[in-house]
XYZ file of C-alpha atoms in Angstrom:
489
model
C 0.000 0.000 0.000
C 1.027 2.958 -0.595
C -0.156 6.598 0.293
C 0.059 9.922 -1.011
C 0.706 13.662 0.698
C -2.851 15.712 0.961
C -2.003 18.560 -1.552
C -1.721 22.039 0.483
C -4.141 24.785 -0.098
C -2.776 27.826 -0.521
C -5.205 29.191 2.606
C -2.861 26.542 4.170
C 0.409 27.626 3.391
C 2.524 29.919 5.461
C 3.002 33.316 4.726
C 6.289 34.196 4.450
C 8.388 36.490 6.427
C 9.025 40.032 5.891
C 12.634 41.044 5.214
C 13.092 42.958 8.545
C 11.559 40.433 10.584
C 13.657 37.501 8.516
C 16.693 39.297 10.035
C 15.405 39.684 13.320
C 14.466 35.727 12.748
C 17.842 34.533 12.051
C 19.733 36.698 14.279
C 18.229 35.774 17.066
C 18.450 32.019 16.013
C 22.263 33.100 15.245
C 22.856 33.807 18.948
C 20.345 31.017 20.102
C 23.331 28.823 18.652
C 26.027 30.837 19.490
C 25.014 30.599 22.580
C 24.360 26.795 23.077
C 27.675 26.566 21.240
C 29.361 28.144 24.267
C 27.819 26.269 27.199
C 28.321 23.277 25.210
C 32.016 24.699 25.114
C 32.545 25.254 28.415
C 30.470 22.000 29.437
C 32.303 19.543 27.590
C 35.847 21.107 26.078
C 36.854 24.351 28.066
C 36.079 26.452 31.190
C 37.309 30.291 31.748
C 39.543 30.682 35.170
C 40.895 34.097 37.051
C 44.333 34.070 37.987
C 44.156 36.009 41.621
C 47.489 36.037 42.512
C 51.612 35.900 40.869
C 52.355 32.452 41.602
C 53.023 31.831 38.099
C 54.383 35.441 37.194
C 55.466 36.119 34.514
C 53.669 33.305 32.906
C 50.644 34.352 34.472
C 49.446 37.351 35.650
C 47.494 37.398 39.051
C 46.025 41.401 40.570
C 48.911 43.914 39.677
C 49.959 47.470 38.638
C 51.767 48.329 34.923
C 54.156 51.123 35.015
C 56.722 52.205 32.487
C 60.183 53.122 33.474
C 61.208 56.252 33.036
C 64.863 55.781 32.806
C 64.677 53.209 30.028
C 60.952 53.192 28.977
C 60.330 49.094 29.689
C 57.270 48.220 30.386
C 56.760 45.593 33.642
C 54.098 44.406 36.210
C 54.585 45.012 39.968
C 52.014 42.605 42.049
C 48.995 43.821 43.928
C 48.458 41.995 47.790
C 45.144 42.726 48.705
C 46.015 42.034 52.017
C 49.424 44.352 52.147
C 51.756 47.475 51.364
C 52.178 48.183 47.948
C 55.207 46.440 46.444
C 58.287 48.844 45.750
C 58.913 48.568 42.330
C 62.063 48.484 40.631
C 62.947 48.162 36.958
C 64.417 44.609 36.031
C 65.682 45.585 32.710
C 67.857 48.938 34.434
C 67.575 49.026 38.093
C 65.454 52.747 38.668
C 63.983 52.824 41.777
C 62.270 56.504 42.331
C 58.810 55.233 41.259
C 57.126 57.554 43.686
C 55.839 60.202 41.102
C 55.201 57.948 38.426
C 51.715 57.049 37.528
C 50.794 52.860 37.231
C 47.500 51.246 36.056
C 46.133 48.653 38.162
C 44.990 45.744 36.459
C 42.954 42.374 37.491
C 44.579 38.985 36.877
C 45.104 36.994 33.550
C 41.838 35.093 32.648
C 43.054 31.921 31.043
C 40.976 28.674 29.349
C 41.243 25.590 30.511
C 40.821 22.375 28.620
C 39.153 20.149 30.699
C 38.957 15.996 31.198
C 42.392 16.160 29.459
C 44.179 14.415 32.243
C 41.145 11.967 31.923
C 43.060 11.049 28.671
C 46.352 11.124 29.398
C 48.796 11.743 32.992
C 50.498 15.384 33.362
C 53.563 15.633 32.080
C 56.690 17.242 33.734
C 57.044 21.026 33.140
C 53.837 21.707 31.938
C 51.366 23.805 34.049
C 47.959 22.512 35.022
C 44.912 23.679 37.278
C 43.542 21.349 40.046
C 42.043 21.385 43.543
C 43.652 22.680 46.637
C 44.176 19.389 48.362
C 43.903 21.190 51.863
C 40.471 23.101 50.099
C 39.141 21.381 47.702
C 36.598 24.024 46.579
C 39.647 26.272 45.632
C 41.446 25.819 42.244
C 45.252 26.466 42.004
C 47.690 26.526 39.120
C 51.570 25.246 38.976
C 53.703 23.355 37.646
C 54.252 19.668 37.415
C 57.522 18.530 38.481
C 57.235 15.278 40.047
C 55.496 12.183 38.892
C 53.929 9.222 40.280
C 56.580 6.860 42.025
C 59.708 9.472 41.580
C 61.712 10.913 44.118
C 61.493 14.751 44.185
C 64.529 17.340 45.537
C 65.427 20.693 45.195
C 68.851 21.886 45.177
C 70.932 24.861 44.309
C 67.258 25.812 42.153
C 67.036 23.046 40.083
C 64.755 19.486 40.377
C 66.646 16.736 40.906
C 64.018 13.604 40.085
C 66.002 10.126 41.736
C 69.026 11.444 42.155
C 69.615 13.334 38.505
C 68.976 16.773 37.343
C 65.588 17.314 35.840
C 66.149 18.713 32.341
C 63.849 20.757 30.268
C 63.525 20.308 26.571
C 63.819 23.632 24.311
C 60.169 24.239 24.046
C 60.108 23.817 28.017
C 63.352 26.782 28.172
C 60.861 28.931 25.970
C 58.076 28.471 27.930
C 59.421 29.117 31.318
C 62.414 31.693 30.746
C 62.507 35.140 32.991
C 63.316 38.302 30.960
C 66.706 39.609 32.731
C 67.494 42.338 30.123
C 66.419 43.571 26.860
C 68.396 45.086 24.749
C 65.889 47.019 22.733
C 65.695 49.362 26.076
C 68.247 51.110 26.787
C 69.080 53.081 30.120
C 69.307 57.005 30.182
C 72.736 55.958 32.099
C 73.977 53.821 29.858
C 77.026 56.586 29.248
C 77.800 56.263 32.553
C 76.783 52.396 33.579
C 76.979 50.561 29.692
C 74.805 47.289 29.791
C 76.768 46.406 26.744
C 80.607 46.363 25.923
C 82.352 45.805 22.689
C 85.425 43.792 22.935
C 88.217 42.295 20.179
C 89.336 39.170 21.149
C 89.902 38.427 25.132
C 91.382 42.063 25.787
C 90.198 45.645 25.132
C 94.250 46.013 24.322
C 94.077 44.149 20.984
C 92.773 46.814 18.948
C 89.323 48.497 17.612
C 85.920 47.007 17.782
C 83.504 47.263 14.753
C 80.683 47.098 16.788
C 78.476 50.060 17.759
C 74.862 51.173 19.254
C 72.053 52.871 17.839
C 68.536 53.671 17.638
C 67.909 50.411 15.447
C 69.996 48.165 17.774
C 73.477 46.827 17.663
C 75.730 47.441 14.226
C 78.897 45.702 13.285
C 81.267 46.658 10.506
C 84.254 45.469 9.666
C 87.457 47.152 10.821
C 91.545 47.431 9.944
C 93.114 45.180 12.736
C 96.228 42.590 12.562
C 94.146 40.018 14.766
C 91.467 39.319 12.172
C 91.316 35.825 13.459
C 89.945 37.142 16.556
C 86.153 37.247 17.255
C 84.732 40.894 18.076
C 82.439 40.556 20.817
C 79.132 42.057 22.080
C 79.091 41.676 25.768
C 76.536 42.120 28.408
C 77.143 43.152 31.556
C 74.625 42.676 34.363
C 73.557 45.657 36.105
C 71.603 44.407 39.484
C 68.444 45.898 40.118
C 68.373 45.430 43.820
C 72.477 45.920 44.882
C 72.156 48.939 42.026
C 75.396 47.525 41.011
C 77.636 45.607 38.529
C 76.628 41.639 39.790
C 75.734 38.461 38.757
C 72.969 37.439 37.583
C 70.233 36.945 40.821
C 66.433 35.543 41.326
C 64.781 39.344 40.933
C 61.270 39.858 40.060
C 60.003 42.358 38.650
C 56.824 41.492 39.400
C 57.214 41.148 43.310
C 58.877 44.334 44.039
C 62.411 45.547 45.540
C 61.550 44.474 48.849
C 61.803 41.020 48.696
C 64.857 39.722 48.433
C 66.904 37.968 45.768
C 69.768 36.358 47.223
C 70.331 33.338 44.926
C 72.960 33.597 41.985
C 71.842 31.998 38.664
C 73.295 30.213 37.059
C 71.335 29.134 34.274
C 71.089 31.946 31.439
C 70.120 32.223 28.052
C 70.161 34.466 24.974
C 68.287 35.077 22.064
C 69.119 37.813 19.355
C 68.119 38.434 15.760
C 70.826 38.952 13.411
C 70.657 39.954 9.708
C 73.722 38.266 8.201
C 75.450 39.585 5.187
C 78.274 37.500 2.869
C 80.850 39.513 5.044
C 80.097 37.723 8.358
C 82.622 34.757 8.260
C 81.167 33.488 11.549
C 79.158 33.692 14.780
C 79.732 32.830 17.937
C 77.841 32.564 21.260
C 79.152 32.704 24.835
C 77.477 31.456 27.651
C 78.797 30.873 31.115
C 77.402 28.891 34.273
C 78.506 28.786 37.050
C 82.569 27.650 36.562
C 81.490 26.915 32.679
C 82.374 28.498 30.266
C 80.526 27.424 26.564
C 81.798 28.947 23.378
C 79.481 27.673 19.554
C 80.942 28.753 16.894
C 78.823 29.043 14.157
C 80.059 29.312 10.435
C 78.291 31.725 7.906
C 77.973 30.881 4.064
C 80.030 27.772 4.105
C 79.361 24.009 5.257
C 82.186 24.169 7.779
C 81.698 22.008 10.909
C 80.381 23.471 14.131
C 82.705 24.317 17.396
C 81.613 23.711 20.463
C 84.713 24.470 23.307
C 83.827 24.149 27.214
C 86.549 26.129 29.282
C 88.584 26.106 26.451
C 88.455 22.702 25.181
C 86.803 21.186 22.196
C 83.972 18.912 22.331
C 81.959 16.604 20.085
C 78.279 17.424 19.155
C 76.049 15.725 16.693
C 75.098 18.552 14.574
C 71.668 18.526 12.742
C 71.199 21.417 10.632
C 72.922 24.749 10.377
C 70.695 27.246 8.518
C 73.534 30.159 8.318
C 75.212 27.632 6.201
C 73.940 28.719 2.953
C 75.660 31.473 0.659
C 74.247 35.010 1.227
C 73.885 37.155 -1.678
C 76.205 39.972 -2.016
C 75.052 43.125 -0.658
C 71.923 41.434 0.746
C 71.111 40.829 4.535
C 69.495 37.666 5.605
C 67.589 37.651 8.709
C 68.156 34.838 11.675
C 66.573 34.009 15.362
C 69.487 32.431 17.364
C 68.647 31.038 20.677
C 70.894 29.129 23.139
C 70.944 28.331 26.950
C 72.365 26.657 29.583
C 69.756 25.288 31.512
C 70.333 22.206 34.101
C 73.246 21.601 33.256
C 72.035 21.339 29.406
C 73.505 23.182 26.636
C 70.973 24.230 23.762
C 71.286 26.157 20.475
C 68.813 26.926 18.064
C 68.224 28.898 14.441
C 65.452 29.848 13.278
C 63.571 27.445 15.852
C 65.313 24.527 14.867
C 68.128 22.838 17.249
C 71.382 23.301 15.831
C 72.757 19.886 17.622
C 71.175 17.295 19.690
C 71.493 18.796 23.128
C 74.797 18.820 25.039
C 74.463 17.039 28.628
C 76.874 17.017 31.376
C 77.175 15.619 34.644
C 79.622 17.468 35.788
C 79.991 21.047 36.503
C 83.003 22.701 36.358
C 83.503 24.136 40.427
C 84.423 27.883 40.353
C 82.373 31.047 41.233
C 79.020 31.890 39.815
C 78.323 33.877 37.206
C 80.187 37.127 36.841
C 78.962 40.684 35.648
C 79.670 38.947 32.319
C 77.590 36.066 31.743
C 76.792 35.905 27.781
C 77.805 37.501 25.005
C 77.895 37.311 21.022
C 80.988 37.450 18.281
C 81.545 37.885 14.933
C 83.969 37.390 12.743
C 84.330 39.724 9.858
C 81.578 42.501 8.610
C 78.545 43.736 8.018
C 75.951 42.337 10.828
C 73.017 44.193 12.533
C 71.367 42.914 15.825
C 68.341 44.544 16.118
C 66.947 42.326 18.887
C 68.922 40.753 21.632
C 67.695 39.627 24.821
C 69.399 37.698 28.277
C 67.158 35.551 30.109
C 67.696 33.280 33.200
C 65.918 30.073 34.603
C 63.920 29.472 37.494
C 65.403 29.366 40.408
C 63.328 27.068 42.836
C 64.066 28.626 46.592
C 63.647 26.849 50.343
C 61.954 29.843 51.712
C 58.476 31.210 51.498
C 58.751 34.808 53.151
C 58.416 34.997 56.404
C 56.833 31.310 56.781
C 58.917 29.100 59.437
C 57.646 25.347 57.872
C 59.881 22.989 56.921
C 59.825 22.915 52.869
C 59.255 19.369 51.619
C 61.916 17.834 49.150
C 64.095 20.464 50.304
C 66.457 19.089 53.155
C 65.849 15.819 52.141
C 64.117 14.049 48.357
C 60.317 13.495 48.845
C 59.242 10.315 47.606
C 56.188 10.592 45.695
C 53.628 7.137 45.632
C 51.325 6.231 42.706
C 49.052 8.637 41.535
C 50.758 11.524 43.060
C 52.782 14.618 41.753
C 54.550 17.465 43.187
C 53.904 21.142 41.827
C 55.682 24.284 41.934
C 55.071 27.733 40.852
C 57.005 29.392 38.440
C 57.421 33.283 40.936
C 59.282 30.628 43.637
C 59.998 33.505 46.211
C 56.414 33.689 46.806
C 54.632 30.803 45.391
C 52.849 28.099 48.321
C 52.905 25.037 46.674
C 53.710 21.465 46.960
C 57.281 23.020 49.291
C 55.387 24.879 51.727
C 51.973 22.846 52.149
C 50.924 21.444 55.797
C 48.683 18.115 54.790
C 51.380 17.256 52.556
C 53.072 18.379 48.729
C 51.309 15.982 46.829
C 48.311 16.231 44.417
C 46.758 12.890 43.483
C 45.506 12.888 39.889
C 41.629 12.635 40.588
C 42.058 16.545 41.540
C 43.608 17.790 38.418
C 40.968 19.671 36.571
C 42.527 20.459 33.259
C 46.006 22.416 31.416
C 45.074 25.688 30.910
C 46.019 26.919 27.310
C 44.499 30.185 26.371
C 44.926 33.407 28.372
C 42.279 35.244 26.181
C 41.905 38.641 28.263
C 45.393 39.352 29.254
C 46.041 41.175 32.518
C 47.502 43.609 30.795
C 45.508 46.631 29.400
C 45.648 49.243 26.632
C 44.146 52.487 26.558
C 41.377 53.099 24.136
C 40.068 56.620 22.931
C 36.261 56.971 21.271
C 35.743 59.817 19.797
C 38.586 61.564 20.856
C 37.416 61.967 24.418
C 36.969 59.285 26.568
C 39.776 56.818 27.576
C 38.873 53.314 27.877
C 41.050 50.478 29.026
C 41.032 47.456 27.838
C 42.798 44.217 27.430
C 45.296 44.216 25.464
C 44.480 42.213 22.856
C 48.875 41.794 21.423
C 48.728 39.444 24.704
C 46.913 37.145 24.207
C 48.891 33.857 24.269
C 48.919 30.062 24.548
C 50.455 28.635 27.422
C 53.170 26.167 27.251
């Protein structure tokens, strides 16, 4: 059997909709959808978050103030405790102190995304930070670090991890991810005459003859100059002006973002640098200086030829299983060819990178050379022969994990002694140690058993950070500022 549809009348049919009201119609079943979209969003996938405090600074903004220095114009965050004085601030990139007259924005915390039910997937991994439940509260949500993992044995020392016995290592994405900006070069200092963040030296002596480097308003310049040591690298070098002693020094755990009052005793010891260079067919090579500790690390790098790699450590060679070298290939005469260089020292790991892409596998050792830390003159960059411009150069230093939690008397866990984690559990920290509680400083206990890990947040998609917006040349607005917005690593 079959049946047929009862034709429709035209009585019967529906009138259709005018064009105003067909608008109306489908916007509002536009944002009918949009809407369900979003709950089903943050239902199923992702859920928005405030970040209250700096535990994570300066990964993540928590409550602060933005001020600009007036000595070198850099920009930086100073922390806001609702609960105490303001924070003194102090410029990381030059060391200016008299803040007093200068005006600041305040500024609520970074509000990040989370992707939920991904640890329902898979287990955190080490380095990567990820939101879960206070143990001690559950009803409160904290972000850190993972460090630890089920079954290892968890100590700090001298900054670092050490998981069973053996420094914890980061990978390069993990160094980009959780660097501290110690100076940029792009700033400089109204005192720079008198204090220069930046030398220029031929060879290992100021006595061997000219340098062809020089500063301006577009960054660092290097031409090539009349000398009888032209086998001798010219170097760039920084020198470390400390923004608490207001004095030549090694590199130290400052923050910015926590103020000049509290302190920063700790040396560091594990720097980086990153710079962009435009080559030219003059530049015979590059080379990159980094010390830790009693180490010294010099890569030289050829330019326009497929000469190997050098890699000394205090003055010896060593092997390294080179991968690529991008500065390899000829430059065109009276062209410039533009380069991102990267390398660090980090946990007793040497890393170098062009262009994002490791230059070697990474260069591991076990055994640090003893000698002081760092001096004024921790990193610095050479060139052999002559046209180069370095518009973009930048020292950075690691975390430096401390024992102390201001004026809390607790006894840190995994500090004195390694903390031996069972199944199931990790150990967090966060990345502003002088101030961070976490899995160190926690009465119940430092661990955080998997079932209270809510999710990895990945998003912070309204920064902390503000920009001022004028309508109609009148009113000023601020807003976030939408340059940073950034995934999280």
């Amino acid at each position: 059997m079959t049946t047929t549809p009862s034709p429709t009348t035209e009585a019967e049919a529906p009138a259709p909709e005018s064009g105003t009201a067909g608008v109306v119609r489908q916007t509002v079943d536009l944002m009918v959808v949009l809407c369900l979209g979003v709950l089903m969003f943050r239902t199923f996938s992702a859920e928005a978050y405030v970040v209250p405090t700096g535990s994570m600074a300066p990964t993540l903004l928590g409550h602060h103030r933005e001020l600009n220095c007036p000595n070198c114009k850099f920009p930086f965050d100073v922390g806001l405790d609702d609960e105490g004085p303001l924070a003194r601030p102090v410029c990381p990139n030059c060391g200016f102190q008299d803040f007093e007259s200068q005006p600041s924005i305040p500024c609520n915390g970074d509000r990040v995304l989370v992707q939920k039910f991904l640890f329902d997937f898979r287990a955190p991994e080490r380095w990567e930070a990820a939101v879960f439940h206070f143990p001690a509260d559950p009803s409160q949500a904290y972000v850190k670090r993972v460090v630890g993992l089920p079954g290892e044995s968890v100590k700090i020392a001298g900054g670092d991890v050490w998981i069973d016995g053996a420094i914890a290592r980061k990978r390069l994405e993990d160094v980009r991810a959780m660097r501290i900006l110690v100076h940029d070069g792009r700033y400089v200092p109204a005192d720079s005459s008198r204090f220069p963040r930046w030398v220029f030296r031929r060879g290992a002596s100021r006595r061997l003859g000219p340098s062809g480097w020089i500063q301006d308003d577009e960054g660092f310049r290097h031409e090539a100059v009349s000398t009888h040591d032209g086998d001798l690298d010219d170097w760039l070098v920084y020198r470390h002006w400390d923004p608490v002693q207001n004095r030549y020094a090694s590199v130290h755990d400052y923050y910015g973002y926590n103020g000049g009052d509290v302190h920063a005793d700790n040396p560091v010891k594990d720097l980086a640098i990153e710079a962009r260079v435009n080559v030219t067919a003059e530049v015979e090579s590059l080379a990159l200086m980094v010390r830790s500790g009693g180490d010294r690390f010099v890569v030289r790098i050829p330019v326009g030829t497929p000469d190997p790699i050098e890699l000394t450590r205090n003055g010896h060679g060593e092997r390294v299983l080179a991968l690529a070298n991008p500065l390899s290939a000829p430059v065109e005469a009276a062209k410039e060819r533009a380069h991102a260089i990267e390398a660090s020292v980090f946990d007793h790991r040497l890393l170098v990178a062009i262009d994002g892409q490791p230059l070697f596998e990474p260069f591991d050792y076990d055994d640090p050379a003893e000698g002081a830390s760092n001096d004024e003159s921790p990193v610095a960059i050479g060139v052999r022969g002559g046209k180069l411009t370095v518009p973009d150069l930048k020292i950075y230093r690691d975390v430096y994990y401390t024992s102390s939690l201001g004026g809390l008397r607790r006894r840190p866990h995994g500090v004195a002694e390694p903390y031996q984690l069972g199944n199931g559990e990790y150990f967090v920290l966060g990345d502003n140690s002088p101030v961070s509680n976490d899995s160190r400083f926690w009465a119940q206990g430092p661990v955080v058993p998997r079932s209270m890990f809510l999710g990895k947040p990945f998003l912070v998609h309204l920064p902390g950070r503000v920009v001022a917006l004028e309508v109609f040349g009148r009113s000023v607005y601020w807003i976030p500022d939408p340059r940073r917005i950034r995934y999280i690593h």
